[in-house]
Each structure stands twice: as C-alpha cells, then as structure tokens.
Amino acid sequence: MKYDRTFNFSAGPAMMPEPVLEEIRDEMMNYRGSGMCVMEMSHRSKVYQQIIDDAEKDLRDLMGIPDNYKVLFIQGGATLQFSMIPMNLMKNGKAVYIETGAWSKKAIAEAKKVGEVVVAASSKDKNYTYIPDCSDLDIPEDTDYVYICENETIHGVTWSKLPNTKGHILVSDQSSMFLSRPCNVSDYGMIYAGVQKNVGPAGMVVVIIREDLIRDDLTDLPIYLQYKTHADAGSMYNTPNCWAIYCCGKVFKYLKNLGGLEVMQKMNEDKAKVFYDFLDSSKMFKGTVVPSDRSLMNIPFVTDSAEKDAAVVAATKAAGYDNLKGHKSVGGLRASIYNAMPKEGVEALVEFLKKYEAENS
C-alpha cells in the first residue's frame, strides 16, 4: 500500500486503517442505496439497526466474547467509566486499584468519590516505568472488584500477566491496547475501551461486561449512568454515537478479514521491535520503561535534556512525522504506533532519528 499521508504518531485520536477510510469515503454520500450518509439516518431505522447488529457480531467473533457478556456502545468516552464503574459495581463500597500511571491514577481519584479505594500496588516510586508484582496482592475479602489500566498511554507500560485477584472480579481499561492482541474475555468481569486510540473516531467507549454484574437495584443512580439501561436498550436508550459505531464496525470487519487478533499481534510486535531495537542501540535516545513491561502501542523516549527533546520534536514534525511530543505531564517524546500505523511508518521514523542522531551527536 502506498502511504502519501502524514505518519501520525498521536496517542489519540489516532490513525485508522486506510482501507477502512476509503470504504467510508465511498459510502459517505449514499450508504448502500439508502440515499443518505450514515450521519444523517435515523438510529431507529432498519438500515442502521443492521449496522449496529453487525458491529456487535463482528466484535464478538473477533474477541470470542462469551454469550453471558453484554457488548455496550456508550457515549462519554473512557473517562466517564472512571465514575460509572464504582457507581455500578461497588456493592460493598470497596474496590482494589493498581496504580501504574496517569490513567489509573485518575480512575482512583474518581472511585474515591464513590467508596473506599485500596491501592494494593503502585509503581509511582519510579515514575510509573514498570508494572508492580501483583502475584500475591493483599485484597480484602469484601472487595467488589480489582481494577487495572492494562496499557498506560502516557507512561507506556503494559501488563504481560494479569494480576492474581484471588477470585475477585477484574475490571480493565484497555483503551490504548484494545484489539491489539488476543484477549481471553472470560478472565475479566468487565473490559472497556475508549475507541479513539485503536478502533475509530472519538466520542464513544466499548464496554464488555458480564451479565451478572449488571444491577437492577440502582434506583437512585441517574438512569443514563446505569449499565442496565444500555444493556436493556441494545445501546440505543437514546441516540447513540451512530457515526462512531459505524466506523468501529468497519474496523472490526477489517481486522477479521486481516486474519484476526493473532495476526494483528504479530504485526504489532514486529513494528514495535523496530523501534525498541533502535532505542536500545542509540546513544542519544533511550526508552523510559523497563523492557519487560514495554507497551507495543505507546513508546515514550527521551534525550538527555528537555531542550534536545523539543528540538527533536520540531525536527520530526518538519519532516512529516506528527505528534511525537510527549504528554505534558511527563515531557520527552512518545511514538504511538497503534494497529493502523504501518510498519513502514515506524521504519521511516527510525531512519530519520538515526540520521538526526548522526548529525547532532
């Protein structure tokens, strides 16, 4: 495939697969003979019902989602889930959280507004550059769930082995690694992902939740904040994010046609290796995460000064490699290489950085 667009290394909204964008373009003015763009049609129409049904079916096929899990498409993005999760799942008013970076830290702050939060492990001591050992956590018996952010977008750490929850429900924020590798859904009580990083346009979250966790006794909780509302209405209690669901459905089908998540994982490992091999051999640039916990999706790296970091960001942008500036909370640089980033993009950036290092060392 020929890439004549910008290589966009943004942490999100991020690149989408070009074949998907081309298909969306071709259907933009007239979706399959309907005479309308998907953005114009009623979510109550038969043609749109088919779109959302197909999207759910393809996602279930792709992930092997068991029948006793509901798939929900909810507005508000992943950030709203920081509040919805404790509101819905804290039966005893207590949950265990593992603090591994900026997003789990934000989730902890929101959960504390709802009930008691036990931070059973944290990597704050080394600026969230590793995943703590969670093989023998101190988990109170009355804990409602154990929460992790499975891939920290800002700090670039990922879980290679899930925590031992000692029989308690596991809840995972998979926003920045969703569909990047196979996932055994049965290991979790709930998985959620903001779609703008690895699946589609911004403005929606996918929630995969075990049916027995959906409560019907939350009469004082605003109706839109109850998972039961969305589950009972097939994600259409109100007008959903029709466009995002349509686009995500295209990506689900694209990944199925590609060969599934095993194939996607191999592609992601191959292109991440290109970047990490460069960082490990470079004298100017270095990765910030311990090798065993490095993300395949988000790669933070630095020079030896903030001034040099800024100069590199400016040079990469001028050369057509966009959004490499690290998050404002940590500085440095970051390359987000989600599913849709082609290996050619990573190779081209690495060649540029090698040349930059040779000329500026």
mmCIF file of C-alpha atoms in Angstrom:
data_model
loop_
_atom_site.group_PDB
_atom_site.id
_atom_site.type_symbol
_atom_site.label_atom_id
_atom_site.label_comp_id
_atom_site.label_asym_id
_atom_site.label_seq_id
_atom_site.Cartn_x
_atom_site.Cartn_y
_atom_site.Cartn_z
ATOM 1 C CA MET A 1 0.000 0.000 0.000
ATOM 2 C CA LYS A 2 1.198 3.478 -0.834
ATOM 3 C CA TYR A 3 1.225 5.942 2.073
ATOM 4 C CA ASP A 4 1.072 9.528 0.903
ATOM 5 C CA ARG A 5 -0.426 10.937 4.110
ATOM 6 C CA THR A 6 1.244 12.111 7.295
ATOM 7 C CA PHE A 7 2.562 9.403 9.584
ATOM 8 C CA ASN A 8 0.513 10.350 12.635
ATOM 9 C CA PHE A 9 2.034 9.131 15.905
ATOM 10 C CA SER A 10 -0.696 10.722 18.028
ATOM 11 C CA ALA A 11 -1.836 8.982 21.211
ATOM 12 C CA GLY A 12 -5.417 9.647 20.114
ATOM 13 C CA PRO A 13 -7.402 10.431 18.129
ATOM 14 C CA ALA A 14 -5.107 8.313 16.047
ATOM 15 C CA MET A 15 -4.648 6.751 12.634
ATOM 16 C CA MET A 16 -7.319 4.490 11.175
ATOM 17 C CA PRO A 17 -6.651 1.796 8.545
ATOM 18 C CA GLU A 18 -6.567 3.336 5.074
ATOM 19 C CA PRO A 19 -8.793 0.632 3.509
ATOM 20 C CA VAL A 20 -11.415 1.461 6.145
ATOM 21 C CA LEU A 21 -11.197 5.195 5.453
ATOM 22 C CA GLU A 22 -11.511 4.542 1.727
ATOM 23 C CA GLU A 23 -14.614 2.401 2.244
ATOM 24 C CA ILE A 24 -16.162 5.072 4.472
ATOM 25 C CA ARG A 25 -15.360 7.675 1.816
ATOM 26 C CA ASP A 26 -17.083 5.620 -0.867
ATOM 27 C CA GLU A 27 -20.234 5.262 1.259
ATOM 28 C CA MET A 28 -20.242 8.828 2.533
ATOM 29 C CA MET A 29 -22.965 10.319 0.329
ATOM 30 C CA ASN A 30 -25.115 7.232 -0.161
ATOM 31 C CA TYR A 31 -24.820 4.311 2.237
ATOM 32 C CA ARG A 32 -25.663 1.172 0.271
ATOM 33 C CA GLY A 33 -28.526 2.633 -1.692
ATOM 34 C CA SER A 34 -30.193 4.334 1.276
ATOM 35 C CA GLY A 35 -29.725 7.754 -0.313
ATOM 36 C CA MET A 36 -28.217 9.014 2.945
ATOM 37 C CA CYS A 37 -24.930 9.300 4.773
ATOM 38 C CA VAL A 38 -24.839 7.270 7.999
ATOM 39 C CA MET A 39 -24.539 10.589 9.863
ATOM 40 C CA GLU A 40 -27.985 11.564 8.553
ATOM 41 C CA MET A 41 -30.027 8.428 9.075
ATOM 42 C CA SER A 42 -32.315 7.595 11.986
ATOM 43 C CA HIS A 43 -30.854 5.281 14.589
ATOM 44 C CA ARG A 44 -34.320 3.681 14.699
ATOM 45 C CA SER A 45 -34.219 2.723 11.019
ATOM 46 C CA LYS A 46 -33.822 -0.863 9.825
ATOM 47 C CA VAL A 47 -30.681 0.047 7.895
ATOM 48 C CA TYR A 48 -28.981 1.448 10.998
ATOM 49 C CA GLN A 49 -30.119 -1.452 13.164
ATOM 50 C CA GLN A 50 -28.259 -3.712 10.772
ATOM 51 C CA ILE A 51 -25.120 -1.566 11.145
ATOM 52 C CA ILE A 52 -25.054 -1.814 14.943
ATOM 53 C CA ASP A 53 -26.008 -5.504 14.929
ATOM 54 C CA ASP A 54 -23.178 -6.289 12.503
ATOM 55 C CA ALA A 55 -20.700 -4.260 14.561
ATOM 56 C CA GLU A 56 -21.533 -6.193 17.722
ATOM 57 C CA LYS A 57 -21.451 -9.551 15.947
ATOM 58 C CA ASP A 58 -18.066 -8.864 14.353
ATOM 59 C CA LEU A 59 -16.588 -7.728 17.670
ATOM 60 C CA ARG A 60 -17.926 -10.868 19.366
ATOM 61 C CA ASP A 61 -16.391 -13.010 16.634
ATOM 62 C CA LEU A 62 -13.083 -11.142 16.781
ATOM 63 C CA MET A 63 -12.635 -11.460 20.549
ATOM 64 C CA GLY A 64 -14.552 -14.693 21.132
ATOM 65 C CA ILE A 65 -16.849 -12.891 23.566
ATOM 66 C CA PRO A 66 -18.947 -15.430 25.532
ATOM 67 C CA ASP A 67 -22.747 -15.269 25.359
ATOM 68 C CA ASN A 68 -23.025 -14.255 29.026
ATOM 69 C CA TYR A 69 -21.303 -10.918 28.338
ATOM 70 C CA LYS A 70 -23.057 -7.821 27.044
ATOM 71 C CA VAL A 71 -21.429 -5.521 24.494
ATOM 72 C CA LEU A 72 -22.366 -1.881 25.012
ATOM 73 C CA PHE A 73 -21.579 1.217 22.955
ATOM 74 C CA ILE A 74 -21.740 4.173 25.359
ATOM 75 C CA GLN A 75 -21.045 7.872 24.871
ATOM 76 C CA GLY A 76 -18.757 9.814 27.194
ATOM 77 C CA GLY A 77 -15.539 8.005 26.367
ATOM 78 C CA ALA A 78 -13.369 6.099 28.816
ATOM 79 C CA THR A 79 -13.264 8.980 31.308
ATOM 80 C CA LEU A 80 -16.960 8.592 32.160
ATOM 81 C CA GLN A 81 -16.242 4.957 33.043
ATOM 82 C CA PHE A 82 -13.954 6.106 35.862
ATOM 83 C CA SER A 83 -17.197 7.101 37.631
ATOM 84 C CA MET A 84 -19.689 4.609 36.168
ATOM 85 C CA ILE A 85 -17.653 1.595 37.274
ATOM 86 C CA PRO A 86 -17.666 2.330 41.029
ATOM 87 C CA MET A 87 -21.248 3.631 40.825
ATOM 88 C CA ASN A 88 -22.403 0.337 39.341
ATOM 89 C CA LEU A 89 -20.017 -2.254 40.752
ATOM 90 C CA MET A 90 -19.351 -1.121 44.333
ATOM 91 C CA LYS A 91 -21.914 -3.242 46.161
ATOM 92 C CA ASN A 92 -19.876 -3.292 49.385
ATOM 93 C CA GLY A 93 -18.413 0.146 48.775
ATOM 94 C CA LYS A 94 -14.823 -1.082 48.400
ATOM 95 C CA ALA A 95 -12.508 -1.739 45.463
ATOM 96 C CA VAL A 96 -8.825 -2.501 44.891
ATOM 97 C CA TYR A 97 -6.928 -0.438 42.320
ATOM 98 C CA ILE A 98 -3.427 -0.930 40.918
ATOM 99 C CA GLU A 99 -1.692 2.390 40.221
ATOM 100 C CA THR A 100 0.537 2.145 37.149
ATOM 101 C CA GLY A 101 0.289 5.573 35.525
ATOM 102 C CA ALA A 102 -1.736 8.684 34.812
ATOM 103 C CA TRP A 103 -4.963 6.951 33.768
ATOM 104 C CA SER A 104 -5.199 4.505 36.649
ATOM 105 C CA LYS A 105 -4.388 7.438 38.950
ATOM 106 C CA LYS A 106 -7.342 9.395 37.526
ATOM 107 C CA ALA A 107 -9.602 6.378 37.884
ATOM 108 C CA ILE A 108 -8.576 6.071 41.534
ATOM 109 C CA ALA A 109 -9.448 9.718 42.201
ATOM 110 C CA GLU A 110 -12.949 9.270 40.758
ATOM 111 C CA ALA A 111 -13.597 5.971 42.563
ATOM 112 C CA LYS A 112 -12.711 7.598 45.895
ATOM 113 C CA LYS A 113 -15.735 9.867 45.437
ATOM 114 C CA VAL A 114 -17.973 6.801 45.449
ATOM 115 C CA GLY A 115 -16.461 4.439 48.005
ATOM 116 C CA GLU A 116 -13.320 3.111 49.674
ATOM 117 C CA VAL A 117 -10.331 2.536 47.402
ATOM 118 C CA VAL A 118 -7.443 0.274 48.391
ATOM 119 C CA VAL A 119 -4.334 0.907 46.290
ATOM 120 C CA ALA A 120 -2.832 -2.560 46.600
ATOM 121 C CA ALA A 121 0.227 -1.883 44.432
ATOM 122 C CA SER A 122 1.837 1.113 42.771
ATOM 123 C CA SER A 123 4.799 1.966 40.557
ATOM 124 C CA LYS A 124 4.729 5.642 41.490
ATOM 125 C CA ASP A 125 8.090 5.258 43.254
ATOM 126 C CA LYS A 126 9.833 5.004 39.866
ATOM 127 C CA ASN A 127 7.579 7.379 37.941
ATOM 128 C CA TYR A 128 5.390 4.570 36.583
ATOM 129 C CA THR A 129 8.117 2.955 34.498
ATOM 130 C CA TYR A 130 7.215 -0.642 35.400
ATOM 131 C CA ILE A 131 4.311 -2.906 36.365
ATOM 132 C CA PRO A 132 4.478 -3.942 40.047
ATOM 133 C CA ASP A 133 4.397 -7.596 41.085
ATOM 134 C CA CYS A 134 0.740 -8.477 41.545
ATOM 135 C CA SER A 135 1.021 -12.214 42.112
ATOM 136 C CA ASP A 136 0.135 -12.007 45.816
ATOM 137 C CA LEU A 137 -1.835 -8.840 46.481
ATOM 138 C CA ASP A 138 -3.377 -8.027 49.843
ATOM 139 C CA ILE A 139 -7.030 -7.978 48.757
ATOM 140 C CA PRO A 140 -9.729 -7.504 51.438
ATOM 141 C CA GLU A 141 -12.361 -10.224 51.278
ATOM 142 C CA ASP A 142 -15.209 -7.718 50.833
ATOM 143 C CA THR A 143 -13.584 -6.128 47.757
ATOM 144 C CA ASP A 144 -16.093 -5.624 44.961
ATOM 145 C CA TYR A 145 -13.557 -5.646 42.121
ATOM 146 C CA VAL A 146 -9.889 -5.234 41.212
ATOM 147 C CA TYR A 147 -9.140 -2.501 38.668
ATOM 148 C CA ILE A 148 -6.214 -2.110 36.272
ATOM 149 C CA CYS A 149 -5.307 0.086 33.329
ATOM 150 C CA GLU A 150 -3.891 -2.639 31.104
ATOM 151 C CA ASN A 151 -1.894 -0.257 28.932
ATOM 152 C CA GLU A 152 -0.913 3.177 30.228
ATOM 153 C CA THR A 153 -0.974 5.503 27.217
ATOM 154 C CA ILE A 154 1.116 8.269 28.762
ATOM 155 C CA HIS A 155 3.767 6.233 30.567
ATOM 156 C CA GLY A 156 3.984 3.410 28.019
ATOM 157 C CA VAL A 157 3.741 0.402 30.346
ATOM 158 C CA THR A 158 1.608 -2.654 29.680
ATOM 159 C CA TRP A 159 0.589 -5.776 31.567
ATOM 160 C CA SER A 160 2.059 -9.012 30.219
ATOM 161 C CA LYS A 161 0.451 -11.067 33.005
ATOM 162 C CA LEU A 162 -2.830 -10.216 34.710
ATOM 163 C CA PRO A 163 -2.914 -9.724 38.489
ATOM 164 C CA ASN A 164 -3.948 -12.501 40.829
ATOM 165 C CA THR A 165 -7.306 -11.167 42.000
ATOM 166 C CA LYS A 166 -7.838 -14.112 44.372
ATOM 167 C CA GLY A 167 -11.284 -14.765 42.995
ATOM 168 C CA HIS A 168 -12.435 -11.170 42.782
ATOM 169 C CA ILE A 169 -13.802 -9.517 39.642
ATOM 170 C CA LEU A 170 -11.183 -7.988 37.341
ATOM 171 C CA VAL A 171 -12.021 -4.705 35.582
ATOM 172 C CA SER A 172 -9.650 -3.497 32.872
ATOM 173 C CA ASP A 173 -9.238 -0.250 30.960
ATOM 174 C CA GLN A 174 -7.939 -1.449 27.589
ATOM 175 C CA SER A 175 -8.354 1.850 25.759
ATOM 176 C CA SER A 176 -4.890 2.105 24.216
ATOM 177 C CA MET A 177 -4.347 -1.609 23.516
ATOM 178 C CA PHE A 178 -7.863 -2.752 22.605
ATOM 179 C CA LEU A 179 -7.833 -5.329 19.790
ATOM 180 C CA SER A 180 -4.037 -5.176 19.512
ATOM 181 C CA ARG A 181 -3.662 -8.789 20.626
ATOM 182 C CA PRO A 182 -5.860 -11.775 21.561
ATOM 183 C CA CYS A 183 -7.822 -11.436 24.793
ATOM 184 C CA ASN A 184 -9.495 -14.120 26.900
ATOM 185 C CA VAL A 185 -12.624 -12.191 27.858
ATOM 186 C CA SER A 186 -13.580 -14.762 30.494
ATOM 187 C CA ASP A 187 -10.613 -13.630 32.606
ATOM 188 C CA TYR A 188 -12.422 -10.343 33.221
ATOM 189 C CA GLY A 189 -15.667 -9.208 34.744
ATOM 190 C CA MET A 190 -15.539 -6.095 32.588
ATOM 191 C CA ILE A 191 -13.367 -4.639 29.833
ATOM 192 C CA TYR A 192 -13.784 -1.156 28.442
ATOM 193 C CA ALA A 193 -12.027 0.927 25.829
ATOM 194 C CA GLY A 194 -12.302 4.453 24.504
ATOM 195 C CA VAL A 195 -12.313 3.850 20.760
ATOM 196 C CA GLN A 196 -10.332 6.869 19.522
ATOM 197 C CA LYS A 197 -6.924 5.276 20.002
ATOM 198 C CA ASN A 198 -7.096 1.931 18.252
ATOM 199 C CA VAL A 199 -10.554 1.484 16.731
ATOM 200 C CA GLY A 200 -12.378 4.566 15.497
ATOM 201 C CA PRO A 201 -13.307 8.239 15.911
ATOM 202 C CA ALA A 202 -13.541 9.894 19.319
ATOM 203 C CA GLY A 203 -16.651 10.130 21.445
ATOM 204 C CA MET A 204 -17.524 6.582 22.441
ATOM 205 C CA VAL A 205 -16.486 3.698 24.674
ATOM 206 C CA VAL A 206 -16.971 -0.024 24.144
ATOM 207 C CA VAL A 207 -17.972 -1.838 27.336
ATOM 208 C CA ILE A 208 -17.859 -5.631 27.576
ATOM 209 C CA ILE A 209 -19.477 -6.658 30.849
ATOM 210 C CA ARG A 210 -20.547 -9.969 32.362
ATOM 211 C CA GLU A 211 -24.308 -10.085 32.665
ATOM 212 C CA ASP A 212 -24.379 -10.946 36.383
ATOM 213 C CA LEU A 213 -22.600 -7.655 37.141
ATOM 214 C CA ILE A 214 -25.426 -5.593 35.647
ATOM 215 C CA ARG A 215 -27.556 -4.497 38.589
ATOM 216 C CA ASP A 216 -31.249 -3.656 38.689
ATOM 217 C CA ASP A 217 -31.286 -2.231 42.242
ATOM 218 C CA LEU A 218 -29.656 1.135 41.500
ATOM 219 C CA THR A 219 -32.875 3.145 41.583
ATOM 220 C CA ASP A 220 -31.193 6.310 42.897
ATOM 221 C CA LEU A 221 -28.489 6.348 40.216
ATOM 222 C CA PRO A 222 -29.257 8.550 37.178
ATOM 223 C CA ILE A 223 -30.664 6.255 34.533
ATOM 224 C CA TYR A 224 -28.041 7.025 31.895
ATOM 225 C CA LEU A 225 -25.269 6.046 34.321
ATOM 226 C CA GLN A 226 -26.649 2.521 34.804
ATOM 227 C CA TYR A 227 -25.255 -0.300 32.680
ATOM 228 C CA LYS A 228 -28.686 -1.925 32.811
ATOM 229 C CA THR A 229 -30.134 0.999 30.843
ATOM 230 C CA HIS A 230 -27.751 0.452 27.952
ATOM 231 C CA ALA A 231 -27.909 -3.339 28.098
ATOM 232 C CA ASP A 232 -31.719 -3.437 28.056
ATOM 233 C CA ALA A 233 -31.918 -0.960 25.170
ATOM 234 C CA GLY A 234 -29.259 -2.552 22.969
ATOM 235 C CA SER A 235 -27.059 0.554 23.358
ATOM 236 C CA MET A 236 -29.887 2.725 21.979
ATOM 237 C CA TYR A 237 -31.628 4.110 25.050
ATOM 238 C CA ASN A 238 -31.018 7.499 23.455
ATOM 239 C CA THR A 239 -29.422 8.430 20.143
ATOM 240 C CA PRO A 240 -26.027 6.706 20.265
ATOM 241 C CA ASN A 241 -22.838 7.839 18.597
ATOM 242 C CA CYS A 242 -24.069 6.415 15.292
ATOM 243 C CA TRP A 243 -21.054 7.501 13.276
ATOM 244 C CA ALA A 244 -18.502 6.037 15.709
ATOM 245 C CA ILE A 245 -20.355 2.719 15.850
ATOM 246 C CA TYR A 246 -20.430 2.583 12.046
ATOM 247 C CA CYS A 247 -16.705 3.353 11.757
ATOM 248 C CA CYS A 248 -15.756 0.904 14.511
ATOM 249 C CA GLY A 249 -17.817 -1.764 12.786
ATOM 250 C CA LYS A 250 -15.729 -1.225 9.668
ATOM 251 C CA VAL A 251 -12.539 -1.694 11.698
ATOM 252 C CA PHE A 252 -13.870 -4.872 13.354
ATOM 253 C CA LYS A 253 -14.573 -6.366 9.935
ATOM 254 C CA TYR A 254 -11.186 -5.199 8.629
ATOM 255 C CA LEU A 255 -9.411 -6.981 11.493
ATOM 256 C CA LYS A 256 -11.421 -10.158 10.890
ATOM 257 C CA ASN A 257 -10.502 -10.107 7.198
ATOM 258 C CA LEU A 258 -6.861 -9.490 8.118
ATOM 259 C CA GLY A 259 -6.824 -12.810 9.965
ATOM 260 C CA GLY A 260 -7.850 -11.806 13.477
ATOM 261 C CA LEU A 261 -6.057 -10.657 16.588
ATOM 262 C CA GLU A 262 -3.262 -13.242 16.424
ATOM 263 C CA VAL A 263 -2.184 -11.754 13.080
ATOM 264 C CA MET A 264 -2.552 -8.217 14.443
ATOM 265 C CA GLN A 265 -0.401 -9.061 17.463
ATOM 266 C CA LYS A 266 2.389 -10.397 15.241
ATOM 267 C CA MET A 267 2.297 -7.220 13.143
ATOM 268 C CA ASN A 268 2.384 -5.056 16.268
ATOM 269 C CA GLU A 269 5.309 -6.992 17.742
ATOM 270 C CA ASP A 270 7.263 -6.694 14.503
ATOM 271 C CA LYS A 271 6.930 -2.932 14.198
ATOM 272 C CA ALA A 272 7.500 -2.295 17.933
ATOM 273 C CA LYS A 273 10.715 -4.337 17.733
ATOM 274 C CA VAL A 274 11.993 -1.992 15.035
ATOM 275 C CA PHE A 275 11.594 0.971 17.378
ATOM 276 C CA TYR A 276 12.817 -0.688 20.567
ATOM 277 C CA ASP A 277 15.876 -2.149 18.830
ATOM 278 C CA PHE A 278 16.753 1.364 17.731
ATOM 279 C CA LEU A 279 16.313 2.815 21.236
ATOM 280 C CA ASP A 280 18.416 0.043 22.771
ATOM 281 C CA SER A 281 21.287 0.761 20.377
ATOM 282 C CA SER A 282 21.079 4.560 20.361
ATOM 283 C CA LYS A 283 23.394 6.814 22.331
ATOM 284 C CA MET A 284 21.156 9.875 22.018
ATOM 285 C CA PHE A 285 17.732 8.370 22.694
ATOM 286 C CA LYS A 286 16.595 5.973 25.385
ATOM 287 C CA GLY A 287 13.316 4.333 26.322
ATOM 288 C CA THR A 288 11.851 5.135 29.729
ATOM 289 C CA VAL A 289 10.160 1.792 30.525
ATOM 290 C CA VAL A 290 11.766 -1.404 31.818
ATOM 291 C CA PRO A 291 11.982 -3.834 28.866
ATOM 292 C CA SER A 292 9.681 -6.486 30.342
ATOM 293 C CA ASP A 293 6.780 -4.017 30.663
ATOM 294 C CA ARG A 294 7.118 -2.063 27.422
ATOM 295 C CA SER A 295 3.944 -1.271 25.522
ATOM 296 C CA LEU A 296 3.516 -2.339 21.906
ATOM 297 C CA MET A 297 1.275 0.691 21.389
ATOM 298 C CA ASN A 298 2.860 3.690 23.144
ATOM 299 C CA ILE A 299 6.630 4.190 23.235
ATOM 300 C CA PRO A 300 7.917 7.054 25.420
ATOM 301 C CA PHE A 301 11.565 8.010 24.988
ATOM 302 C CA VAL A 302 13.909 10.874 25.863
ATOM 303 C CA THR A 303 17.255 12.520 25.149
ATOM 304 C CA ASP A 304 19.386 13.866 27.979
ATOM 305 C CA SER A 305 17.639 17.243 28.163
ATOM 306 C CA ALA A 306 14.269 18.887 27.689
ATOM 307 C CA GLU A 307 15.821 21.312 25.196
ATOM 308 C CA LYS A 308 17.039 18.472 22.985
ATOM 309 C CA ASP A 309 13.669 16.749 23.285
ATOM 310 C CA ALA A 310 11.951 19.896 21.995
ATOM 311 C CA ALA A 311 14.425 20.223 19.122
ATOM 312 C CA VAL A 312 13.771 16.631 18.048
ATOM 313 C CA VAL A 313 10.002 17.141 18.186
ATOM 314 C CA ALA A 314 10.333 20.198 15.940
ATOM 315 C CA ALA A 315 12.590 18.342 13.503
ATOM 316 C CA THR A 316 10.296 15.316 13.254
ATOM 317 C CA LYS A 317 7.253 17.493 12.657
ATOM 318 C CA ALA A 318 9.036 19.413 9.918
ATOM 319 C CA ALA A 319 9.953 16.086 8.307
ATOM 320 C CA GLY A 320 6.323 14.878 8.279
ATOM 321 C CA TYR A 321 6.213 12.755 11.418
ATOM 322 C CA ASP A 322 3.484 14.294 13.532
ATOM 323 C CA ASN A 323 2.505 14.258 17.226
ATOM 324 C CA LEU A 324 5.730 12.946 18.742
ATOM 325 C CA LYS A 325 5.744 15.354 21.661
ATOM 326 C CA GLY A 326 5.428 13.536 24.985
ATOM 327 C CA HIS A 327 2.436 14.183 27.209
ATOM 328 C CA LYS A 328 2.687 17.480 29.075
ATOM 329 C CA SER A 329 2.748 15.658 32.425
ATOM 330 C CA VAL A 330 5.922 13.716 31.614
ATOM 331 C CA GLY A 331 7.659 15.574 28.777
ATOM 332 C CA GLY A 332 10.071 13.866 26.433
ATOM 333 C CA LEU A 333 8.833 12.191 23.263
ATOM 334 C CA ARG A 334 6.297 9.465 22.564
ATOM 335 C CA ALA A 335 5.511 7.432 19.479
ATOM 336 C CA SER A 336 2.072 5.834 19.495
ATOM 337 C CA ILE A 337 2.085 3.014 16.967
ATOM 338 C CA TYR A 338 -1.428 1.605 17.124
ATOM 339 C CA ASN A 339 -2.839 -1.107 14.846
ATOM 340 C CA ALA A 340 -3.307 1.268 11.910
ATOM 341 C CA MET A 341 0.265 2.576 11.944
ATOM 342 C CA PRO A 342 2.058 0.724 9.139
ATOM 343 C CA LYS A 343 5.467 -0.813 9.766
ATOM 344 C CA GLU A 344 6.749 1.480 7.019
ATOM 345 C CA GLY A 345 5.896 4.475 9.204
ATOM 346 C CA VAL A 346 7.929 3.125 12.122
ATOM 347 C CA GLU A 347 10.859 2.251 9.852
ATOM 348 C CA ALA A 348 10.799 5.694 8.268
ATOM 349 C CA LEU A 349 10.777 7.437 11.661
ATOM 350 C CA VAL A 350 13.626 5.278 12.940
ATOM 351 C CA GLU A 351 15.708 6.086 9.869
ATOM 352 C CA PHE A 352 15.045 9.779 10.405
ATOM 353 C CA LEU A 353 16.055 9.571 14.082
ATOM 354 C CA LYS A 354 19.230 7.664 13.194
ATOM 355 C CA LYS A 355 20.145 10.372 10.704
ATOM 356 C CA TYR A 356 19.296 13.096 13.237
ATOM 357 C CA GLU A 357 21.499 11.423 15.848
ATOM 358 C CA ALA A 358 24.410 11.105 13.419
ATOM 359 C CA GLU A 359 24.183 14.770 12.525
ATOM 360 C CA ASN A 360 23.672 16.114 16.040
ATOM 361 C CA SER A 361 25.653 13.799 18.310
#
